[in-house]
Amino acid sequence: MWLGTNTDGVTLIRGKEFIHITEDRGLSHDMVQTITEDRSGNFWFGTRGEGINRFDPNQTNLADKKLPLKFTYFNTKNGLSHNEITASLEDTSHNLWFCTQGGGINMLPVEQINNPTPEFVYFNTENGLSDNKILSILQDSKGNFWFGTDGSGVTRYDGNTFTHYTDKDGLSGNKIFSIMEDRSGILWFGTEGNGVTRFDGETFVHFTEKWVKAERKRKEQEAKRIKKEAEAGMKAREDSLINAAKAEKLAEEKRLKEEDEAKAKA
């Protein structure tokens, strides 16, 4: 397991062993905001201000804390549009996507991955994005890309057309920190300060702190109602059994009395 930290580079957890990789060992920046593994097993570390570090974990001196490691660096000097990387992914065609805080999105085609001076494909406000500050990314089960922005909602890209969604369309907030798709194909957007939005392709549903409290209260009231109804039903059954027993006792007493009276007349 690989962990990116805010001040201490990257940590690899391998069994009970913790291996720390920092600037001292060759990492370009100790603030790592995103990690993606490509199909070849290389890891791509997106940093706060020093671009991307490609890293081969099969280096023999990985566990030796004193020895430097080999990285391939990508930044604005060799093709990136911006050095702060906020999110990344490898798509189903093995292209790599890097979101930035100000330079839109940089897509690295699979055939360019091993090129030391790669030709990135740029997506920004000039060719379709609603914002150049991108915080999150997802490729859904249909192949569409979803980009969460830093204040301009969500953008869907189907490979040809960009479609934008904001709070005016139904989102609960326009700053999107995370995007995920569940097993049913429903999309979920995590916002800053406005909870979570669920989107089924047609309708947006909001889940906020206020909604959670209201839903909790509704469930508590529903539970009380069910309990009250159950208790009322149990009491009604008990009363019914008691009344039936009383009626049976009265009938038996009447029968015995009639028998005694019949014997007395005889």
PDB file of C-alpha atoms in Angstrom:
ATOM      1  CA  MET A   1       0.000   0.000   0.000  1.00  0.00           C
ATOM      2  CA  TRP A   2       1.238   3.459  -0.943  1.00  0.00           C
ATOM      3  CA  LEU A   3       0.359   6.571   1.035  1.00  0.00           C
ATOM      4  CA  GLY A   4       0.927  10.162  -0.030  1.00  0.00           C
ATOM      5  CA  THR A   5       1.489  12.583   2.825  1.00  0.00           C
ATOM      6  CA  ASN A   6       1.213  16.323   3.352  1.00  0.00           C
ATOM      7  CA  THR A   7       4.790  16.894   4.504  1.00  0.00           C
ATOM      8  CA  ASP A   8       6.687  13.600   4.473  1.00  0.00           C
ATOM      9  CA  GLY A   9       6.642  12.331   0.932  1.00  0.00           C
ATOM     10  CA  VAL A  10       5.425   8.818   0.195  1.00  0.00           C
ATOM     11  CA  THR A  11       5.212   5.806   2.477  1.00  0.00           C
ATOM     12  CA  LEU A  12       5.118   2.215   1.246  1.00  0.00           C
ATOM     13  CA  ILE A  13       3.577  -0.280   3.675  1.00  0.00           C
ATOM     14  CA  ARG A  14       4.932  -3.731   2.840  1.00  0.00           C
ATOM     15  CA  GLY A  15       3.808  -6.260   5.401  1.00  0.00           C
ATOM     16  CA  LYS A  16       5.056  -4.925   8.735  1.00  0.00           C
ATOM     17  CA  GLU A  17       7.685  -2.780   7.037  1.00  0.00           C
ATOM     18  CA  PHE A  18       7.302   0.968   6.421  1.00  0.00           C
ATOM     19  CA  ILE A  19       9.484   2.456   3.684  1.00  0.00           C
ATOM     20  CA  HIS A  20       9.592   6.245   3.486  1.00  0.00           C
ATOM     21  CA  ILE A  21      10.467   8.049   0.257  1.00  0.00           C
ATOM     22  CA  THR A  22      11.159  11.760   0.594  1.00  0.00           C
ATOM     23  CA  GLU A  23      13.079  14.574  -1.073  1.00  0.00           C
ATOM     24  CA  ASP A  24      16.227  13.188   0.598  1.00  0.00           C
ATOM     25  CA  ARG A  25      15.931  10.114  -1.608  1.00  0.00           C
ATOM     26  CA  GLY A  26      15.089  11.943  -4.826  1.00  0.00           C
ATOM     27  CA  LEU A  27      11.387  12.799  -4.636  1.00  0.00           C
ATOM     28  CA  SER A  28      10.829  16.254  -6.136  1.00  0.00           C
ATOM     29  CA  HIS A  29       8.484  17.408  -3.352  1.00  0.00           C
ATOM     30  CA  ASP A  30       7.440  16.023   0.027  1.00  0.00           C
ATOM     31  CA  MET A  31       3.778  16.980  -0.421  1.00  0.00           C
ATOM     32  CA  VAL A  32       2.219  14.214  -2.524  1.00  0.00           C
ATOM     33  CA  GLN A  33      -1.464  14.688  -3.358  1.00  0.00           C
ATOM     34  CA  THR A  34      -2.185  11.803  -5.714  1.00  0.00           C
ATOM     35  CA  ILE A  35      -0.756   8.382  -6.614  1.00  0.00           C
ATOM     36  CA  THR A  36      -1.546   6.289  -9.696  1.00  0.00           C
ATOM     37  CA  GLU A  37      -0.134   2.930 -10.771  1.00  0.00           C
ATOM     38  CA  ASP A  38       0.109   2.255 -14.508  1.00  0.00           C
ATOM     39  CA  ARG A  39      -0.262  -1.079 -16.280  1.00  0.00           C
ATOM     40  CA  SER A  40       3.526  -1.614 -16.182  1.00  0.00           C
ATOM     41  CA  GLY A  41       3.647  -1.319 -12.398  1.00  0.00           C
ATOM     42  CA  ASN A  42       5.204   2.145 -12.336  1.00  0.00           C
ATOM     43  CA  PHE A  43       3.879   4.667  -9.825  1.00  0.00           C
ATOM     44  CA  TRP A  44       3.155   8.287 -10.656  1.00  0.00           C
ATOM     45  CA  PHE A  45       3.309  10.671  -7.722  1.00  0.00           C
ATOM     46  CA  GLY A  46       1.555  14.015  -8.195  1.00  0.00           C
ATOM     47  CA  THR A  47       3.045  16.724  -5.988  1.00  0.00           C
ATOM     48  CA  ARG A  48       1.836  20.044  -4.623  1.00  0.00           C
ATOM     49  CA  GLY A  49       4.207  22.197  -6.664  1.00  0.00           C
ATOM     50  CA  GLU A  50       6.903  20.127  -8.380  1.00  0.00           C
ATOM     51  CA  GLY A  51       4.928  18.247 -10.988  1.00  0.00           C
ATOM     52  CA  ILE A  52       4.941  14.469 -11.385  1.00  0.00           C
ATOM     53  CA  ASN A  53       7.461  11.817 -10.340  1.00  0.00           C
ATOM     54  CA  ARG A  54       7.437   8.479 -12.178  1.00  0.00           C
ATOM     55  CA  PHE A  55       8.860   5.730 -10.010  1.00  0.00           C
ATOM     56  CA  ASP A  56       9.771   2.105 -10.632  1.00  0.00           C
ATOM     57  CA  PRO A  57       9.276   0.220  -7.318  1.00  0.00           C
ATOM     58  CA  ASN A  58      11.462  -2.700  -8.418  1.00  0.00           C
ATOM     59  CA  GLN A  59      14.676  -0.864  -7.578  1.00  0.00           C
ATOM     60  CA  THR A  60      16.932  -3.090  -5.497  1.00  0.00           C
ATOM     61  CA  ASN A  61      17.863  -0.354  -3.018  1.00  0.00           C
ATOM     62  CA  LEU A  62      14.261   0.593  -2.179  1.00  0.00           C
ATOM     63  CA  ALA A  63      14.469  -0.497   1.464  1.00  0.00           C
ATOM     64  CA  ASP A  64      17.864   1.111   2.103  1.00  0.00           C
ATOM     65  CA  LYS A  65      16.975   4.481   3.610  1.00  0.00           C
ATOM     66  CA  LYS A  66      20.462   5.880   2.978  1.00  0.00           C
ATOM     67  CA  LEU A  67      20.544   5.320  -0.781  1.00  0.00           C
ATOM     68  CA  PRO A  68      18.918   7.635  -3.331  1.00  0.00           C
ATOM     69  CA  LEU A  69      16.265   6.366  -5.707  1.00  0.00           C
ATOM     70  CA  LYS A  70      15.712   6.929  -9.416  1.00  0.00           C
ATOM     71  CA  PHE A  71      12.787   9.045 -10.585  1.00  0.00           C
ATOM     72  CA  THR A  72      11.670  10.475 -13.903  1.00  0.00           C
ATOM     73  CA  TYR A  73      10.376  14.003 -13.469  1.00  0.00           C
ATOM     74  CA  PHE A  74       7.640  15.772 -15.417  1.00  0.00           C
ATOM     75  CA  ASN A  75       6.946  19.459 -14.879  1.00  0.00           C
ATOM     76  CA  THR A  76       6.342  22.662 -16.807  1.00  0.00           C
ATOM     77  CA  LYS A  77       9.881  22.445 -18.192  1.00  0.00           C
ATOM     78  CA  ASN A  78       9.117  19.290 -20.138  1.00  0.00           C
ATOM     79  CA  GLY A  79       5.462  19.513 -21.020  1.00  0.00           C
ATOM     80  CA  LEU A  80       3.144  19.870 -18.029  1.00  0.00           C
ATOM     81  CA  SER A  81       0.761  22.820 -18.051  1.00  0.00           C
ATOM     82  CA  HIS A  82       1.028  23.302 -14.269  1.00  0.00           C
ATOM     83  CA  ASN A  83       3.173  21.904 -11.448  1.00  0.00           C
ATOM     84  CA  GLU A  84       0.468  21.356  -8.809  1.00  0.00           C
ATOM     85  CA  ILE A  85      -1.144  17.961  -9.397  1.00  0.00           C
ATOM     86  CA  THR A  86      -4.427  17.399  -7.589  1.00  0.00           C
ATOM     87  CA  ALA A  87      -5.740  14.096  -8.974  1.00  0.00           C
ATOM     88  CA  SER A  88      -4.793  11.394 -11.469  1.00  0.00           C
ATOM     89  CA  LEU A  89      -5.935   8.139 -13.027  1.00  0.00           C
ATOM     90  CA  GLU A  90      -5.138   5.552 -15.686  1.00  0.00           C
ATOM     91  CA  ASP A  91      -8.092   5.095 -18.033  1.00  0.00           C
ATOM     92  CA  THR A  92      -9.297   1.867 -19.614  1.00  0.00           C
ATOM     93  CA  SER A  93      -7.055   2.493 -22.632  1.00  0.00           C
ATOM     94  CA  HIS A  94      -4.048   2.974 -20.286  1.00  0.00           C
ATOM     95  CA  ASN A  95      -3.697   6.691 -20.957  1.00  0.00           C
ATOM     96  CA  LEU A  96      -2.755   8.710 -17.885  1.00  0.00           C
ATOM     97  CA  TRP A  97      -4.717  11.768 -16.780  1.00  0.00           C
ATOM     98  CA  PHE A  98      -3.325  14.441 -14.454  1.00  0.00           C
ATOM     99  CA  CYS A  99      -5.518  17.179 -13.001  1.00  0.00           C
ATOM    100  CA  THR A 100      -3.921  20.450 -11.966  1.00  0.00           C
ATOM    101  CA  GLN A 101      -4.692  23.443  -9.796  1.00  0.00           C
ATOM    102  CA  GLY A 102      -4.720  26.041 -12.521  1.00  0.00           C
ATOM    103  CA  GLY A 103      -3.568  24.369 -15.723  1.00  0.00           C
ATOM    104  CA  GLY A 104      -6.582  22.220 -16.501  1.00  0.00           C
ATOM    105  CA  ILE A 105      -5.917  18.565 -17.318  1.00  0.00           C
ATOM    106  CA  ASN A 106      -2.882  16.928 -18.897  1.00  0.00           C
ATOM    107  CA  MET A 107      -3.510  13.613 -20.643  1.00  0.00           C
ATOM    108  CA  LEU A 108      -0.474  11.440 -21.368  1.00  0.00           C
ATOM    109  CA  PRO A 109      -1.247   9.019 -24.241  1.00  0.00           C
ATOM    110  CA  VAL A 110      -0.147   5.454 -23.602  1.00  0.00           C
ATOM    111  CA  GLU A 111       2.369   5.598 -26.466  1.00  0.00           C
ATOM    112  CA  GLN A 112       4.024   8.630 -24.834  1.00  0.00           C
ATOM    113  CA  ILE A 113       4.435   7.191 -21.332  1.00  0.00           C
ATOM    114  CA  ASN A 114       8.075   6.173 -21.749  1.00  0.00           C
ATOM    115  CA  ASN A 115       9.037   9.310 -23.644  1.00  0.00           C
ATOM    116  CA  PRO A 116      11.314  11.567 -21.505  1.00  0.00           C
ATOM    117  CA  THR A 117       9.859  14.603 -23.304  1.00  0.00           C
ATOM    118  CA  PRO A 118       6.277  13.469 -23.850  1.00  0.00           C
ATOM    119  CA  GLU A 119       3.597  15.240 -25.831  1.00  0.00           C
ATOM    120  CA  PHE A 120       0.727  15.825 -23.424  1.00  0.00           C
ATOM    121  CA  VAL A 121      -2.831  16.471 -24.581  1.00  0.00           C
ATOM    122  CA  TYR A 122      -4.243  19.510 -22.819  1.00  0.00           C
ATOM    123  CA  PHE A 123      -7.815  20.115 -21.683  1.00  0.00           C
ATOM    124  CA  ASN A 124      -8.628  23.569 -20.377  1.00  0.00           C
ATOM    125  CA  THR A 125     -11.186  26.370 -20.561  1.00  0.00           C
ATOM    126  CA  GLU A 126     -10.081  27.168 -24.085  1.00  0.00           C
ATOM    127  CA  ASN A 127     -11.230  23.805 -25.436  1.00  0.00           C
ATOM    128  CA  GLY A 128     -14.150  22.791 -23.228  1.00  0.00           C
ATOM    129  CA  LEU A 129     -13.480  22.728 -19.477  1.00  0.00           C
ATOM    130  CA  SER A 130     -15.529  24.994 -17.224  1.00  0.00           C
ATOM    131  CA  ASP A 131     -12.545  25.647 -14.927  1.00  0.00           C
ATOM    132  CA  ASN A 132      -8.779  25.160 -15.055  1.00  0.00           C
ATOM    133  CA  LYS A 133      -8.673  24.147 -11.393  1.00  0.00           C
ATOM    134  CA  ILE A 134      -9.596  20.459 -11.272  1.00  0.00           C
ATOM    135  CA  LEU A 135      -9.805  18.629  -7.944  1.00  0.00           C
ATOM    136  CA  SER A 136     -11.108  15.174  -8.868  1.00  0.00           C
ATOM    137  CA  ILE A 137     -11.534  12.822 -11.799  1.00  0.00           C
ATOM    138  CA  LEU A 138     -13.426   9.612 -12.622  1.00  0.00           C
ATOM    139  CA  GLN A 139     -13.960   7.436 -15.673  1.00  0.00           C
ATOM    140  CA  ASP A 140     -17.377   5.831 -15.311  1.00  0.00           C
ATOM    141  CA  SER A 141     -18.523   2.395 -16.436  1.00  0.00           C
ATOM    142  CA  LYS A 142     -19.766   3.866 -19.734  1.00  0.00           C
ATOM    143  CA  GLY A 143     -16.379   5.397 -20.526  1.00  0.00           C
ATOM    144  CA  ASN A 144     -17.336   9.002 -19.745  1.00  0.00           C
ATOM    145  CA  PHE A 145     -14.902  11.183 -17.828  1.00  0.00           C
ATOM    146  CA  TRP A 146     -16.089  13.346 -14.941  1.00  0.00           C
ATOM    147  CA  PHE A 147     -14.010  16.272 -13.726  1.00  0.00           C
ATOM    148  CA  GLY A 148     -14.705  17.909 -10.366  1.00  0.00           C
ATOM    149  CA  THR A 149     -13.711  21.561 -10.310  1.00  0.00           C
ATOM    150  CA  ASP A 150     -12.642  24.047  -7.673  1.00  0.00           C
ATOM    151  CA  GLY A 151     -15.827  26.126  -7.775  1.00  0.00           C
ATOM    152  CA  SER A 152     -17.436  25.500 -11.166  1.00  0.00           C
ATOM    153  CA  GLY A 153     -19.241  22.230 -10.536  1.00  0.00           C
ATOM    154  CA  VAL A 154     -18.714  19.050 -12.556  1.00  0.00           C
ATOM    155  CA  THR A 155     -17.862  18.519 -16.205  1.00  0.00           C
ATOM    156  CA  ARG A 156     -18.656  15.348 -18.138  1.00  0.00           C
ATOM    157  CA  TYR A 157     -16.544  14.507 -21.168  1.00  0.00           C
ATOM    158  CA  ASP A 158     -17.690  11.722 -23.491  1.00  0.00           C
ATOM    159  CA  GLY A 159     -14.655  11.909 -25.765  1.00  0.00           C
ATOM    160  CA  ASN A 160     -16.195  14.569 -27.982  1.00  0.00           C
ATOM    161  CA  THR A 161     -18.465  16.857 -25.984  1.00  0.00           C
ATOM    162  CA  PHE A 162     -18.195  18.613 -22.630  1.00  0.00           C
ATOM    163  CA  THR A 163     -21.322  18.931 -20.472  1.00  0.00           C
ATOM    164  CA  HIS A 164     -21.271  21.126 -17.376  1.00  0.00           C
ATOM    165  CA  TYR A 165     -23.326  20.757 -14.186  1.00  0.00           C
ATOM    166  CA  THR A 166     -23.481  23.292 -11.350  1.00  0.00           C
ATOM    167  CA  ASP A 167     -25.734  24.063  -8.405  1.00  0.00           C
ATOM    168  CA  LYS A 168     -28.108  25.671 -10.913  1.00  0.00           C
ATOM    169  CA  ASP A 169     -28.602  22.230 -12.481  1.00  0.00           C
ATOM    170  CA  GLY A 170     -29.000  20.431  -9.167  1.00  0.00           C
ATOM    171  CA  LEU A 171     -25.588  19.937  -7.548  1.00  0.00           C
ATOM    172  CA  SER A 172     -25.526  20.699  -3.831  1.00  0.00           C
ATOM    173  CA  GLY A 173     -22.251  22.608  -4.242  1.00  0.00           C
ATOM    174  CA  ASN A 174     -19.785  23.656  -6.930  1.00  0.00           C
ATOM    175  CA  LYS A 175     -16.502  22.663  -5.275  1.00  0.00           C
ATOM    176  CA  ILE A 176     -16.119  18.929  -5.950  1.00  0.00           C
ATOM    177  CA  PHE A 177     -13.453  17.111  -3.957  1.00  0.00           C
ATOM    178  CA  SER A 178     -14.355  13.538  -4.885  1.00  0.00           C
ATOM    179  CA  ILE A 179     -16.335  11.533  -7.428  1.00  0.00           C
ATOM    180  CA  MET A 180     -17.269   7.861  -7.328  1.00  0.00           C
ATOM    181  CA  GLU A 181     -19.607   5.463  -9.111  1.00  0.00           C
ATOM    182  CA  ASP A 182     -21.434   2.730  -7.226  1.00  0.00           C
ATOM    183  CA  ARG A 183     -22.325  -0.768  -8.429  1.00  0.00           C
ATOM    184  CA  SER A 184     -25.627   0.468  -9.831  1.00  0.00           C
ATOM    185  CA  GLY A 185     -23.950   3.098 -11.999  1.00  0.00           C
ATOM    186  CA  ILE A 186     -25.060   5.944  -9.730  1.00  0.00           C
ATOM    187  CA  LEU A 187     -22.592   8.821  -9.404  1.00  0.00           C
ATOM    188  CA  TRP A 188     -21.759  10.459  -6.073  1.00  0.00           C
ATOM    189  CA  PHE A 189     -20.110  13.865  -5.755  1.00  0.00           C
ATOM    190  CA  GLY A 190     -18.426  14.992  -2.537  1.00  0.00           C
ATOM    191  CA  THR A 191     -18.538  18.765  -2.073  1.00  0.00           C
ATOM    192  CA  GLU A 192     -17.006  21.338   0.236  1.00  0.00           C
ATOM    193  CA  GLY A 193     -19.550  22.356   2.859  1.00  0.00           C
ATOM    194  CA  ASN A 194     -22.601  21.099   0.981  1.00  0.00           C
ATOM    195  CA  GLY A 195     -22.568  17.388   1.660  1.00  0.00           C
ATOM    196  CA  VAL A 196     -22.908  14.736  -1.031  1.00  0.00           C
ATOM    197  CA  THR A 197     -24.891  14.789  -4.259  1.00  0.00           C
ATOM    198  CA  ARG A 198     -26.274  11.615  -5.844  1.00  0.00           C
ATOM    199  CA  PHE A 199     -26.838  11.648  -9.609  1.00  0.00           C
ATOM    200  CA  ASP A 200     -28.550   8.901 -11.593  1.00  0.00           C
ATOM    201  CA  GLY A 201     -28.113  10.643 -14.945  1.00  0.00           C
ATOM    202  CA  GLU A 202     -31.361  12.549 -14.630  1.00  0.00           C
ATOM    203  CA  THR A 203     -32.007  13.588 -11.039  1.00  0.00           C
ATOM    204  CA  PHE A 204     -29.776  15.108  -8.369  1.00  0.00           C
ATOM    205  CA  VAL A 205     -30.436  14.182  -4.732  1.00  0.00           C
ATOM    206  CA  HIS A 206     -28.684  15.999  -1.884  1.00  0.00           C
ATOM    207  CA  PHE A 207     -27.359  14.420   1.299  1.00  0.00           C
ATOM    208  CA  THR A 208     -26.334  17.164   3.715  1.00  0.00           C
ATOM    209  CA  GLU A 209     -25.844  17.379   7.469  1.00  0.00           C
ATOM    210  CA  LYS A 210     -29.334  18.880   7.707  1.00  0.00           C
ATOM    211  CA  TRP A 211     -30.749  16.027   5.647  1.00  0.00           C
ATOM    212  CA  VAL A 212     -28.941  13.440   7.785  1.00  0.00           C
ATOM    213  CA  LYS A 213     -30.389  14.948  10.971  1.00  0.00           C
ATOM    214  CA  ALA A 214     -33.879  15.092   9.459  1.00  0.00           C
ATOM    215  CA  GLU A 215     -33.559  11.513   8.177  1.00  0.00           C
ATOM    216  CA  ARG A 216     -32.347  10.330  11.595  1.00  0.00           C
ATOM    217  CA  LYS A 217     -35.299  12.059  13.262  1.00  0.00           C
ATOM    218  CA  ARG A 218     -37.702  10.545  10.729  1.00  0.00           C
ATOM    219  CA  LYS A 219     -36.311   7.058  11.341  1.00  0.00           C
ATOM    220  CA  GLU A 220     -36.528   7.540  15.110  1.00  0.00           C
ATOM    221  CA  GLN A 221     -40.154   8.631  14.790  1.00  0.00           C
ATOM    222  CA  GLU A 222     -40.873   5.721  12.488  1.00  0.00           C
ATOM    223  CA  ALA A 223     -39.269   3.317  14.962  1.00  0.00           C
ATOM    224  CA  LYS A 224     -41.394   4.778  17.790  1.00  0.00           C
ATOM    225  CA  ARG A 225     -44.534   4.442  15.683  1.00  0.00           C
ATOM    226  CA  ILE A 226     -43.762   0.814  14.827  1.00  0.00           C
ATOM    227  CA  LYS A 227     -42.996   0.063  18.488  1.00  0.00           C
ATOM    228  CA  LYS A 228     -46.204   1.749  19.618  1.00  0.00           C
ATOM    229  CA  GLU A 229     -48.244  -0.162  17.050  1.00  0.00           C
ATOM    230  CA  ALA A 230     -46.565  -3.426  18.068  1.00  0.00           C
ATOM    231  CA  GLU A 231     -47.246  -2.755  21.744  1.00  0.00           C
ATOM    232  CA  ALA A 232     -50.866  -1.830  20.965  1.00  0.00           C
ATOM    233  CA  GLY A 233     -51.282  -4.999  18.930  1.00  0.00           C
ATOM    234  CA  MET A 234     -49.753  -7.119  21.701  1.00  0.00           C
ATOM    235  CA  LYS A 235     -52.065  -5.539  24.293  1.00  0.00           C
ATOM    236  CA  ALA A 236     -55.070  -6.113  22.035  1.00  0.00           C
ATOM    237  CA  ARG A 237     -54.127  -9.786  21.719  1.00  0.00           C
ATOM    238  CA  GLU A 238     -53.638 -10.078  25.475  1.00  0.00           C
ATOM    239  CA  ASP A 239     -57.004  -8.405  26.116  1.00  0.00           C
ATOM    240  CA  SER A 240     -58.614 -10.720  23.586  1.00  0.00           C
ATOM    241  CA  LEU A 241     -57.169 -13.785  25.327  1.00  0.00           C
ATOM    242  CA  ILE A 242     -58.245 -12.498  28.752  1.00  0.00           C
ATOM    243  CA  ASN A 243     -61.774 -11.792  27.549  1.00  0.00           C
ATOM    244  CA  ALA A 244     -61.978 -15.193  25.896  1.00  0.00           C
ATOM    245  CA  ALA A 245     -60.846 -16.849  29.135  1.00  0.00           C
ATOM    246  CA  LYS A 246     -63.412 -14.895  31.125  1.00  0.00           C
ATOM    247  CA  ALA A 247     -66.159 -15.808  28.680  1.00  0.00           C
ATOM    248  CA  GLU A 248     -65.129 -19.448  28.832  1.00  0.00           C
ATOM    249  CA  LYS A 249     -65.156 -19.356  32.641  1.00  0.00           C
ATOM    250  CA  LEU A 250     -68.625 -17.755  32.753  1.00  0.00           C
ATOM    251  CA  ALA A 251     -69.933 -20.329  30.289  1.00  0.00           C
ATOM    252  CA  GLU A 252     -68.508 -23.149  32.401  1.00  0.00           C
ATOM    253  CA  GLU A 253     -69.999 -21.662  35.578  1.00  0.00           C
ATOM    254  CA  LYS A 254     -73.390 -21.356  33.862  1.00  0.00           C
ATOM    255  CA  ARG A 255     -73.219 -24.943  32.670  1.00  0.00           C
ATOM    256  CA  LEU A 256     -72.395 -26.233  36.121  1.00  0.00           C
ATOM    257  CA  LYS A 257     -75.189 -24.160  37.648  1.00  0.00           C
ATOM    258  CA  GLU A 258     -77.699 -25.504  35.176  1.00  0.00           C
ATOM    259  CA  GLU A 259     -76.542 -29.044  35.935  1.00  0.00           C
ATOM    260  CA  ASP A 260     -76.963 -28.457  39.688  1.00  0.00           C
ATOM    261  CA  GLU A 261     -80.436 -27.023  39.173  1.00  0.00           C
ATOM    262  CA  ALA A 262     -81.408 -29.965  37.013  1.00  0.00           C
ATOM    263  CA  LYS A 263     -80.213 -32.404  39.683  1.00  0.00           C
ATOM    264  CA  ALA A 264     -82.151 -30.540  42.381  1.00  0.00           C
ATOM    265  CA  LYS A 265     -85.405 -30.796  40.428  1.00  0.00           C
ATOM    266  CA  ALA A 266     -84.856 -34.466  39.856  1.00  0.00           C
TER     267      ALA A 266
END
